[in-house]
């Protein structure tokens, strides 16, 4: 249960922050956000906001989305002969169109639809109450809503509030805002983690920060602020130098030359063997010193965000040069990480969430159709050409990209299941 709660919180926050970036900048650009969804699949909760957005929670915790007007994501298509019902206001304008059998409107008019235009002319025409002798045309209010077949109520999408009606720079910023929010979240979380740790470690020194209780270092009488000068006669000047030697020497006795309280002494120590990343490394139970100033902690949060980004880029390079499904992870991998992090404590969960946020931001910026990066590439192409791609071509590219992502997700998920459960 602890793992499940951790997974839901981590996944929910990452998706919420990412999608809120798209949502916020779409709203600021005058684009109608028809639905803000957390999760995928069947709807389990919906609320129609006064701002025209339907806020929904869906059953499968594998993503989320912001459905913007004009993005080709409409789930309900009105076709001639379709039975529906309409609700009118005092001006005899349609303010609600019901296409769902799950919802009954008390003051609605049954209509067999013949023709409709909910983008330009804003009208709907049909036979009322099954009377095929008379066609009636109703004007549709600009802010009317439509109830989709699953019962979700969303606003209609006239041309003036569609995505393509916004300026190019506004659309580009709206597409970039999701990944941008993930980078901001990562910085905030890494900064919180640094504050929880009491400061940010600095490693361009050979000083010892803390010595863990009952560790090889404590048994060898090493103390905070001791300076490691050499190991087995090899001079060391910073943490990278001596941690590389120590980690490569599990269960092997090492001779350290240490400066302590102004005096130099030799210490024999045997690193304890521990497993990390599928291999055995040596540890002696020391940590680097920390910078504890407020600005140092902020700088530490930024530094860890950059460092996390570099790790993701290295992983992507490794994936390109030698593709393997074992280098990828999906929701199952994320659940496994949540299980391990929840056992380690709140700090580890925060650090993991920060790293996943960086990962989500970078992956979404890849130039793959259907991802934010692919959409930004299309925005740049539009700026160069002076006109956008046709909706048909853009739709095909998006469909191909979406299909590729879905196939990859299925393969990765199945591979994760085999790795962790078989």
PDB file of N, CA and C in Angstrom, residues 275-371:
ATOM      1  N   UNK A 275      26.612  -4.043  -2.980  1.00  0.00           N
ATOM      2  CA  UNK A 275      26.179  -4.135  -4.376  1.00  0.00           C
ATOM      3  C   UNK A 275      25.529  -2.827  -4.805  1.00  0.00           C
ATOM      4  N   UNK A 276      25.911  -2.354  -5.984  1.00  0.00           N
ATOM      5  CA  UNK A 276      25.340  -1.123  -6.532  1.00  0.00           C
ATOM      6  C   UNK A 276      25.358  -1.203  -8.045  1.00  0.00           C
ATOM      7  N   UNK A 277      24.164  -1.040  -8.645  1.00  0.00           N
ATOM      8  CA  UNK A 277      24.082  -1.065 -10.098  1.00  0.00           C
ATOM      9  C   UNK A 277      24.483  -2.385 -10.698  1.00  0.00           C
ATOM     10  N   UNK A 278      24.257  -3.478  -9.961  1.00  0.00           N
ATOM     11  CA  UNK A 278      24.566  -4.808 -10.490  1.00  0.00           C
ATOM     12  C   UNK A 278      26.012  -5.233 -10.328  1.00  0.00           C
ATOM     13  N   UNK A 279      26.826  -4.420  -9.620  1.00  0.00           N
ATOM     14  CA  UNK A 279      28.210  -4.826  -9.395  1.00  0.00           C
ATOM     15  C   UNK A 279      28.612  -4.511  -7.960  1.00  0.00           C
ATOM     16  N   UNK A 280      29.700  -5.123  -7.520  1.00  0.00           N
ATOM     17  CA  UNK A 280      30.170  -4.968  -6.150  1.00  0.00           C
ATOM     18  C   UNK A 280      31.153  -3.811  -6.059  1.00  0.00           C
ATOM     19  N   UNK A 281      30.932  -2.895  -5.104  1.00  0.00           N
ATOM     20  CA  UNK A 281      31.839  -1.766  -4.911  1.00  0.00           C
ATOM     21  C   UNK A 281      32.268  -1.710  -3.452  1.00  0.00           C
ATOM     22  N   UNK A 282      33.345  -0.973  -3.198  1.00  0.00           N
ATOM     23  CA  UNK A 282      33.835  -0.813  -1.842  1.00  0.00           C
ATOM     24  C   UNK A 282      33.387   0.504  -1.234  1.00  0.00           C
ATOM     25  N   UNK A 283      33.003   0.472   0.044  1.00  0.00           N
ATOM     26  CA  UNK A 283      32.599   1.678   0.775  1.00  0.00           C
ATOM     27  C   UNK A 283      33.264   1.668   2.141  1.00  0.00           C
ATOM     28  N   UNK A 284      33.662   2.877   2.638  1.00  0.00           N
ATOM     29  CA  UNK A 284      34.260   2.943   3.972  1.00  0.00           C
ATOM     30  C   UNK A 284      33.427   3.778   4.933  1.00  0.00           C
ATOM     31  N   UNK A 285      32.322   4.382   4.456  1.00  0.00           N
ATOM     32  CA  UNK A 285      31.406   5.073   5.358  1.00  0.00           C
ATOM     33  C   UNK A 285      31.758   6.518   5.640  1.00  0.00           C
ATOM     34  N   UNK A 286      32.158   7.255   4.605  1.00  0.00           N
ATOM     35  CA  UNK A 286      32.412   8.686   4.777  1.00  0.00           C
ATOM     36  C   UNK A 286      31.603   9.463   3.743  1.00  0.00           C
ATOM     37  N   UNK A 287      31.318  10.725   4.046  1.00  0.00           N
ATOM     38  CA  UNK A 287      30.596  11.593   3.113  1.00  0.00           C
ATOM     39  C   UNK A 287      31.399  12.871   2.928  1.00  0.00           C
ATOM     40  N   UNK A 288      31.216  13.545   1.788  1.00  0.00           N
ATOM     41  CA  UNK A 288      31.967  14.790   1.564  1.00  0.00           C
ATOM     42  C   UNK A 288      31.453  15.918   2.443  1.00  0.00           C
ATOM     43  N   UNK A 289      32.254  16.960   2.650  1.00  0.00           N
ATOM     44  CA  UNK A 289      31.781  18.129   3.409  1.00  0.00           C
ATOM     45  C   UNK A 289      30.698  18.861   2.642  1.00  0.00           C
ATOM     46  N   UNK A 290      29.944  19.707   3.360  1.00  0.00           N
ATOM     47  CA  UNK A 290      28.807  20.392   2.746  1.00  0.00           C
ATOM     48  C   UNK A 290      28.936  21.906   2.865  1.00  0.00           C
ATOM     49  N   UNK A 291      28.422  22.578   1.821  1.00  0.00           N
ATOM     50  CA  UNK A 291      28.222  24.024   1.899  1.00  0.00           C
ATOM     51  C   UNK A 291      26.807  24.249   2.400  1.00  0.00           C
ATOM     52  N   UNK A 292      26.646  25.044   3.442  1.00  0.00           N
ATOM     53  CA  UNK A 292      25.346  25.157   4.109  1.00  0.00           C
ATOM     54  C   UNK A 292      24.670  26.515   3.942  1.00  0.00           C
ATOM     55  N   UNK A 293      25.263  27.440   3.201  1.00  0.00           N
ATOM     56  CA  UNK A 293      24.650  28.750   2.989  1.00  0.00           C
ATOM     57  C   UNK A 293      23.388  28.647   2.138  1.00  0.00           C
ATOM     58  N   UNK A 294      22.486  29.610   2.306  1.00  0.00           N
ATOM     59  CA  UNK A 294      21.212  29.588   1.575  1.00  0.00           C
ATOM     60  C   UNK A 294      21.443  29.587   0.068  1.00  0.00           C
ATOM     61  N   UNK A 295      22.290  30.481  -0.419  1.00  0.00           N
ATOM     62  CA  UNK A 295      22.569  30.551  -1.854  1.00  0.00           C
ATOM     63  C   UNK A 295      23.299  29.302  -2.329  1.00  0.00           C
ATOM     64  N   UNK A 296      24.141  28.724  -1.446  1.00  0.00           N
ATOM     65  CA  UNK A 296      24.830  27.485  -1.797  1.00  0.00           C
ATOM     66  C   UNK A 296      23.824  26.356  -2.030  1.00  0.00           C
ATOM     67  N   UNK A 297      22.783  26.335  -1.211  1.00  0.00           N
ATOM     68  CA  UNK A 297      21.759  25.289  -1.354  1.00  0.00           C
ATOM     69  C   UNK A 297      20.966  25.476  -2.644  1.00  0.00           C
ATOM     70  N   UNK A 298      20.641  26.744  -2.965  1.00  0.00           N
ATOM     71  CA  UNK A 298      19.947  27.009  -4.228  1.00  0.00           C
ATOM     72  C   UNK A 298      20.824  26.608  -5.414  1.00  0.00           C
ATOM     73  N   UNK A 299      22.097  26.970  -5.329  1.00  0.00           N
ATOM     74  CA  UNK A 299      23.030  26.600  -6.395  1.00  0.00           C
ATOM     75  C   UNK A 299      23.147  25.085  -6.489  1.00  0.00           C
ATOM     76  N   UNK A 300      23.092  24.417  -5.324  1.00  0.00           N
ATOM     77  CA  UNK A 300      23.155  22.955  -5.319  1.00  0.00           C
ATOM     78  C   UNK A 300      21.961  22.325  -6.011  1.00  0.00           C
ATOM     79  N   UNK A 301      20.763  22.898  -5.805  1.00  0.00           N
ATOM     80  CA  UNK A 301      19.573  22.398  -6.490  1.00  0.00           C
ATOM     81  C   UNK A 301      19.694  22.547  -7.990  1.00  0.00           C
ATOM     82  N   UNK A 302      20.212  23.704  -8.435  1.00  0.00           N
ATOM     83  CA  UNK A 302      20.412  23.932  -9.872  1.00  0.00           C
ATOM     84  C   UNK A 302      21.472  22.982 -10.429  1.00  0.00           C
ATOM     85  N   UNK A 303      22.562  22.811  -9.680  1.00  0.00           N
ATOM     86  CA  UNK A 303      23.644  21.937 -10.120  1.00  0.00           C
ATOM     87  C   UNK A 303      23.161  20.499 -10.284  1.00  0.00           C
ATOM     88  N   UNK A 304      22.340  20.040  -9.345  1.00  0.00           N
ATOM     89  CA  UNK A 304      21.842  18.665  -9.443  1.00  0.00           C
ATOM     90  C   UNK A 304      20.863  18.513 -10.598  1.00  0.00           C
ATOM     91  N   UNK A 305      20.114  19.573 -10.904  1.00  0.00           N
ATOM     92  CA  UNK A 305      19.216  19.531 -12.063  1.00  0.00           C
ATOM     93  C   UNK A 305      20.017  19.390 -13.350  1.00  0.00           C
ATOM     94  N   UNK A 306      21.085  20.173 -13.461  1.00  0.00           N
ATOM     95  CA  UNK A 306      21.952  20.089 -14.644  1.00  0.00           C
ATOM     96  C   UNK A 306      22.619  18.722 -14.712  1.00  0.00           C
ATOM     97  N   UNK A 307      23.107  18.239 -13.565  1.00  0.00           N
ATOM     98  CA  UNK A 307      23.768  16.935 -13.522  1.00  0.00           C
ATOM     99  C   UNK A 307      22.808  15.820 -13.928  1.00  0.00           C
ATOM    100  N   UNK A 308      21.558  15.906 -13.433  1.00  0.00           N
ATOM    101  CA  UNK A 308      20.551  14.916 -13.817  1.00  0.00           C
ATOM    102  C   UNK A 308      20.264  14.951 -15.303  1.00  0.00           C
ATOM    103  N   UNK A 309      20.237  16.158 -15.871  1.00  0.00           N
ATOM    104  CA  UNK A 309      19.998  16.294 -17.313  1.00  0.00           C
ATOM    105  C   UNK A 309      21.126  15.654 -18.111  1.00  0.00           C
ATOM    106  N   UNK A 310      22.374  15.863 -17.665  1.00  0.00           N
ATOM    107  CA  UNK A 310      23.522  15.277 -18.357  1.00  0.00           C
ATOM    108  C   UNK A 310      23.463  13.740 -18.314  1.00  0.00           C
ATOM    109  N   UNK A 311      22.996  13.202 -17.196  1.00  0.00           N
ATOM    110  CA  UNK A 311      22.855  11.745 -17.101  1.00  0.00           C
ATOM    111  C   UNK A 311      21.842  11.219 -18.106  1.00  0.00           C
ATOM    112  N   UNK A 312      20.746  11.943 -18.277  1.00  0.00           N
ATOM    113  CA  UNK A 312      19.732  11.527 -19.243  1.00  0.00           C
ATOM    114  C   UNK A 312      20.286  11.590 -20.664  1.00  0.00           C
ATOM    115  N   UNK A 313      21.027  12.654 -20.973  1.00  0.00           N
ATOM    116  CA  UNK A 313      21.611  12.781 -22.316  1.00  0.00           C
ATOM    117  C   UNK A 313      22.612  11.655 -22.587  1.00  0.00           C
ATOM    118  N   UNK A 314      23.396  11.291 -21.568  1.00  0.00           N
ATOM    119  CA  UNK A 314      24.332  10.178 -21.726  1.00  0.00           C
ATOM    120  C   UNK A 314      23.583   8.873 -21.969  1.00  0.00           C
ATOM    121  N   UNK A 315      22.464   8.701 -21.251  1.00  0.00           N
ATOM    122  CA  UNK A 315      21.660   7.481 -21.430  1.00  0.00           C
ATOM    123  C   UNK A 315      21.068   7.432 -22.842  1.00  0.00           C
ATOM    124  N   UNK A 316      20.622   8.591 -23.355  1.00  0.00           N
ATOM    125  CA  UNK A 316      20.075   8.648 -24.710  1.00  0.00           C
ATOM    126  C   UNK A 316      21.159   8.325 -25.744  1.00  0.00           C
ATOM    127  N   UNK A 317      22.357   8.855 -25.522  1.00  0.00           N
ATOM    128  CA  UNK A 317      23.465   8.557 -26.433  1.00  0.00           C
ATOM    129  C   UNK A 317      23.767   7.065 -26.424  1.00  0.00           C
ATOM    130  N   UNK A 318      23.774   6.474 -25.244  1.00  0.00           N
ATOM    131  CA  UNK A 318      24.016   5.033 -25.126  1.00  0.00           C
ATOM    132  C   UNK A 318      22.923   4.235 -25.817  1.00  0.00           C
ATOM    133  N   UNK A 319      21.693   4.737 -25.746  1.00  0.00           N
ATOM    134  CA  UNK A 319      20.558   4.047 -26.373  1.00  0.00           C
ATOM    135  C   UNK A 319      20.672   4.084 -27.894  1.00  0.00           C
ATOM    136  N   UNK A 320      21.152   5.222 -28.417  1.00  0.00           N
ATOM    137  CA  UNK A 320      21.286   5.364 -29.876  1.00  0.00           C
ATOM    138  C   UNK A 320      22.419   4.483 -30.407  1.00  0.00           C
ATOM    139  N   UNK A 321      23.538   4.454 -29.669  1.00  0.00           N
ATOM    140  CA  UNK A 321      24.702   3.689 -30.141  1.00  0.00           C
ATOM    141  C   UNK A 321      24.532   2.181 -29.933  1.00  0.00           C
ATOM    142  N   UNK A 322      23.697   1.803 -28.974  1.00  0.00           N
ATOM    143  CA  UNK A 322      23.469   0.370 -28.728  1.00  0.00           C
ATOM    144  C   UNK A 322      22.087   0.149 -28.145  1.00  0.00           C
ATOM    145  N   UNK A 323      21.070   0.091 -29.023  1.00  0.00           N
ATOM    146  CA  UNK A 323      19.683   0.017 -28.550  1.00  0.00           C
ATOM    147  C   UNK A 323      19.411  -1.287 -27.807  1.00  0.00           C
ATOM    148  N   UNK A 324      18.728  -1.159 -26.674  1.00  0.00           N
ATOM    149  CA  UNK A 324      18.285  -2.320 -25.903  1.00  0.00           C
ATOM    150  C   UNK A 324      17.084  -1.914 -25.064  1.00  0.00           C
ATOM    151  N   UNK A 325      16.078  -2.782 -25.038  1.00  0.00           N
ATOM    152  CA  UNK A 325      14.896  -2.488 -24.218  1.00  0.00           C
ATOM    153  C   UNK A 325      15.252  -2.420 -22.737  1.00  0.00           C
ATOM    154  N   UNK A 326      16.346  -3.087 -22.344  1.00  0.00           N
ATOM    155  CA  UNK A 326      16.755  -3.060 -20.943  1.00  0.00           C
ATOM    156  C   UNK A 326      17.247  -1.689 -20.501  1.00  0.00           C
ATOM    157  N   UNK A 327      17.536  -0.808 -21.482  1.00  0.00           N
ATOM    158  CA  UNK A 327      17.953   0.553 -21.151  1.00  0.00           C
ATOM    159  C   UNK A 327      16.763   1.493 -20.995  1.00  0.00           C
ATOM    160  N   UNK A 328      15.557   0.973 -21.226  1.00  0.00           N
ATOM    161  CA  UNK A 328      14.339   1.770 -21.111  1.00  0.00           C
ATOM    162  C   UNK A 328      13.496   1.268 -19.956  1.00  0.00           C
ATOM    163  N   UNK A 329      12.615   2.118 -19.473  1.00  0.00           N
ATOM    164  CA  UNK A 329      11.710   1.726 -18.400  1.00  0.00           C
ATOM    165  C   UNK A 329      10.366   2.404 -18.567  1.00  0.00           C
ATOM    166  N   UNK A 330       9.298   1.699 -18.225  1.00  0.00           N
ATOM    167  CA  UNK A 330       7.950   2.230 -18.324  1.00  0.00           C
ATOM    168  C   UNK A 330       7.286   2.325 -16.966  1.00  0.00           C
ATOM    169  N   UNK A 331       5.958   2.277 -16.931  1.00  0.00           N
ATOM    170  CA  UNK A 331       5.232   2.368 -15.656  1.00  0.00           C
ATOM    171  C   UNK A 331       5.623   1.287 -14.647  1.00  0.00           C
ATOM    172  N   UNK A 332       5.943   0.080 -15.136  1.00  0.00           N
ATOM    173  CA  UNK A 332       6.337  -1.005 -14.217  1.00  0.00           C
ATOM    174  C   UNK A 332       7.658  -0.660 -13.544  1.00  0.00           C
ATOM    175  N   UNK A 333       8.608  -0.166 -14.339  1.00  0.00           N
ATOM    176  CA  UNK A 333       9.899   0.261 -13.783  1.00  0.00           C
ATOM    177  C   UNK A 333       9.691   1.385 -12.774  1.00  0.00           C
ATOM    178  N   UNK A 334       8.809   2.314 -13.106  1.00  0.00           N
ATOM    179  CA  UNK A 334       8.531   3.438 -12.215  1.00  0.00           C
ATOM    180  C   UNK A 334       7.922   2.945 -10.905  1.00  0.00           C
ATOM    181  N   UNK A 335       7.064   1.930 -10.993  1.00  0.00           N
ATOM    182  CA  UNK A 335       6.463   1.351  -9.784  1.00  0.00           C
ATOM    183  C   UNK A 335       7.546   0.697  -8.928  1.00  0.00           C
ATOM    184  N   UNK A 336       8.486   0.004  -9.581  1.00  0.00           N
ATOM    185  CA  UNK A 336       9.576  -0.645  -8.863  1.00  0.00           C
ATOM    186  C   UNK A 336      10.459   0.380  -8.164  1.00  0.00           C
ATOM    187  N   UNK A 337      10.765   1.478  -8.868  1.00  0.00           N
ATOM    188  CA  UNK A 337      11.553   2.547  -8.262  1.00  0.00           C
ATOM    189  C   UNK A 337      10.821   3.169  -7.073  1.00  0.00           C
ATOM    190  N   UNK A 338       9.495   3.310  -7.206  1.00  0.00           N
ATOM    191  CA  UNK A 338       8.683   3.861  -6.111  1.00  0.00           C
ATOM    192  C   UNK A 338       8.744   2.955  -4.892  1.00  0.00           C
ATOM    193  N   UNK A 339       8.750   1.647  -5.139  1.00  0.00           N
ATOM    194  CA  UNK A 339       8.824   0.685  -4.031  1.00  0.00           C
ATOM    195  C   UNK A 339      10.139   0.839  -3.273  1.00  0.00           C
ATOM    196  N   UNK A 340      11.246   0.946  -4.021  1.00  0.00           N
ATOM    197  CA  UNK A 340      12.556   1.082  -3.382  1.00  0.00           C
ATOM    198  C   UNK A 340      12.682   2.426  -2.677  1.00  0.00           C
ATOM    199  N   UNK A 341      12.185   3.490  -3.317  1.00  0.00           N
ATOM    200  CA  UNK A 341      12.295   4.823  -2.728  1.00  0.00           C
ATOM    201  C   UNK A 341      11.447   4.959  -1.471  1.00  0.00           C
ATOM    202  N   UNK A 342      10.249   4.362  -1.481  1.00  0.00           N
ATOM    203  CA  UNK A 342       9.364   4.468  -0.318  1.00  0.00           C
ATOM    204  C   UNK A 342       9.974   3.800   0.910  1.00  0.00           C
ATOM    205  N   UNK A 343      10.789   2.771   0.693  1.00  0.00           N
ATOM    206  CA  UNK A 343      11.464   2.100   1.814  1.00  0.00           C
ATOM    207  C   UNK A 343      12.600   2.967   2.358  1.00  0.00           C
ATOM    208  N   UNK A 344      13.225   3.744   1.471  1.00  0.00           N
ATOM    209  CA  UNK A 344      14.390   4.539   1.868  1.00  0.00           C
ATOM    210  C   UNK A 344      14.015   5.840   2.573  1.00  0.00           C
ATOM    211  N   UNK A 345      12.769   6.313   2.375  1.00  0.00           N
ATOM    212  CA  UNK A 345      12.344   7.528   3.067  1.00  0.00           C
ATOM    213  C   UNK A 345      11.932   8.649   2.135  1.00  0.00           C
ATOM    214  N   UNK A 346      11.425   9.724   2.741  1.00  0.00           N
ATOM    215  CA  UNK A 346      10.871  10.846   1.982  1.00  0.00           C
ATOM    216  C   UNK A 346      11.926  11.510   1.109  1.00  0.00           C
ATOM    217  N   UNK A 347      13.132  11.681   1.642  1.00  0.00           N
ATOM    218  CA  UNK A 347      14.186  12.333   0.877  1.00  0.00           C
ATOM    219  C   UNK A 347      14.494  11.605  -0.415  1.00  0.00           C
ATOM    220  N   UNK A 348      14.555  10.287  -0.349  1.00  0.00           N
ATOM    221  CA  UNK A 348      14.833   9.489  -1.543  1.00  0.00           C
ATOM    222  C   UNK A 348      13.693   9.601  -2.542  1.00  0.00           C
ATOM    223  N   UNK A 349      12.447   9.635  -2.052  1.00  0.00           N
ATOM    224  CA  UNK A 349      11.292   9.790  -2.940  1.00  0.00           C
ATOM    225  C   UNK A 349      11.371  11.128  -3.669  1.00  0.00           C
ATOM    226  N   UNK A 350      11.731  12.191  -2.951  1.00  0.00           N
ATOM    227  CA  UNK A 350      11.834  13.521  -3.561  1.00  0.00           C
ATOM    228  C   UNK A 350      12.935  13.541  -4.622  1.00  0.00           C
ATOM    229  N   UNK A 351      14.094  12.944  -4.295  1.00  0.00           N
ATOM    230  CA  UNK A 351      15.195  12.909  -5.263  1.00  0.00           C
ATOM    231  C   UNK A 351      14.814  12.101  -6.501  1.00  0.00           C
ATOM    232  N   UNK A 352      14.116  10.978  -6.291  1.00  0.00           N
ATOM    233  CA  UNK A 352      13.671  10.160  -7.418  1.00  0.00           C
ATOM    234  C   UNK A 352      12.675  10.927  -8.284  1.00  0.00           C
ATOM    235  N   UNK A 353      11.733  11.617  -7.644  1.00  0.00           N
ATOM    236  CA  UNK A 353      10.736  12.386  -8.389  1.00  0.00           C
ATOM    237  C   UNK A 353      11.407  13.486  -9.207  1.00  0.00           C
ATOM    238  N   UNK A 354      12.425  14.129  -8.626  1.00  0.00           N
ATOM    239  CA  UNK A 354      13.153  15.172  -9.346  1.00  0.00           C
ATOM    240  C   UNK A 354      13.832  14.594 -10.582  1.00  0.00           C
ATOM    241  N   UNK A 355      14.459  13.440 -10.429  1.00  0.00           N
ATOM    242  CA  UNK A 355      15.149  12.820 -11.562  1.00  0.00           C
ATOM    243  C   UNK A 355      14.156  12.389 -12.630  1.00  0.00           C
ATOM    244  N   UNK A 356      13.020  11.856 -12.233  1.00  0.00           N
ATOM    245  CA  UNK A 356      11.993  11.452 -13.194  1.00  0.00           C
ATOM    246  C   UNK A 356      11.419  12.673 -13.915  1.00  0.00           C
ATOM    247  N   UNK A 357      11.335  13.798 -13.211  1.00  0.00           N
ATOM    248  CA  UNK A 357      10.814  15.023 -13.826  1.00  0.00           C
ATOM    249  C   UNK A 357      11.761  15.519 -14.916  1.00  0.00           C
ATOM    250  N   UNK A 358      13.071  15.480 -14.630  1.00  0.00           N
ATOM    251  CA  UNK A 358      14.065  15.837 -15.654  1.00  0.00           C
ATOM    252  C   UNK A 358      13.928  14.911 -16.857  1.00  0.00           C
ATOM    253  N   UNK A 359      13.807  13.620 -16.560  1.00  0.00           N
ATOM    254  CA  UNK A 359      13.679  12.610 -17.618  1.00  0.00           C
ATOM    255  C   UNK A 359      12.447  12.872 -18.486  1.00  0.00           C
ATOM    256  N   UNK A 360      11.320  13.155 -17.843  1.00  0.00           N
ATOM    257  CA  UNK A 360      10.080  13.414 -18.573  1.00  0.00           C
ATOM    258  C   UNK A 360      10.204  14.656 -19.452  1.00  0.00           C
ATOM    259  N   UNK A 361      10.852  15.699 -18.925  1.00  0.00           N
ATOM    260  CA  UNK A 361      11.029  16.925 -19.692  1.00  0.00           C
ATOM    261  C   UNK A 361      11.878  16.708 -20.936  1.00  0.00           C
ATOM    262  N   UNK A 362      12.991  15.995 -20.785  1.00  0.00           N
ATOM    263  CA  UNK A 362      13.894  15.771 -21.917  1.00  0.00           C
ATOM    264  C   UNK A 362      13.270  14.836 -22.946  1.00  0.00           C
ATOM    265  N   UNK A 363      12.656  13.748 -22.481  1.00  0.00           N
ATOM    266  CA  UNK A 363      12.047  12.785 -23.408  1.00  0.00           C
ATOM    267  C   UNK A 363      10.955  13.459 -24.240  1.00  0.00           C
ATOM    268  N   UNK A 364      10.176  14.339 -23.604  1.00  0.00           N
ATOM    269  CA  UNK A 364       9.101  15.010 -24.340  1.00  0.00           C
ATOM    270  C   UNK A 364       9.622  16.010 -25.356  1.00  0.00           C
ATOM    271  N   UNK A 365      10.879  16.410 -25.252  1.00  0.00           N
ATOM    272  CA  UNK A 365      11.455  17.345 -26.212  1.00  0.00           C
ATOM    273  C   UNK A 365      12.126  16.636 -27.394  1.00  0.00           C
ATOM    274  N   UNK A 366      12.114  15.303 -27.394  1.00  0.00           N
ATOM    275  CA  UNK A 366      12.663  14.578 -28.533  1.00  0.00           C
ATOM    276  C   UNK A 366      11.832  14.905 -29.782  1.00  0.00           C
ATOM    277  N   UNK A 367      12.478  15.050 -30.938  1.00  0.00           N
ATOM    278  CA  UNK A 367      11.756  15.459 -32.165  1.00  0.00           C
ATOM    279  C   UNK A 367      10.964  14.317 -32.792  1.00  0.00           C
ATOM    280  N   UNK A 368      10.046  13.767 -32.018  1.00  0.00           N
ATOM    281  CA  UNK A 368       9.190  12.670 -32.483  1.00  0.00           C
ATOM    282  C   UNK A 368       7.764  13.197 -32.593  1.00  0.00           C
ATOM    283  N   UNK A 369       7.113  13.038 -33.750  1.00  0.00           N
ATOM    284  CA  UNK A 369       5.716  13.476 -33.867  1.00  0.00           C
ATOM    285  C   UNK A 369       4.866  12.893 -32.737  1.00  0.00           C
ATOM    286  N   UNK A 370       3.946  13.675 -32.230  1.00  0.00           N
ATOM    287  CA  UNK A 370       3.067  13.338 -31.099  1.00  0.00           C
ATOM    288  C   UNK A 370       3.684  13.757 -29.771  1.00  0.00           C
ATOM    289  N   UNK A 371       5.021  13.891 -29.695  1.00  0.00           N
ATOM    290  CA  UNK A 371       5.643  14.441 -28.503  1.00  0.00           C
ATOM    291  C   UNK A 371       5.771  15.957 -28.659  1.00  0.00           C
TER     292      UNK A 371
END
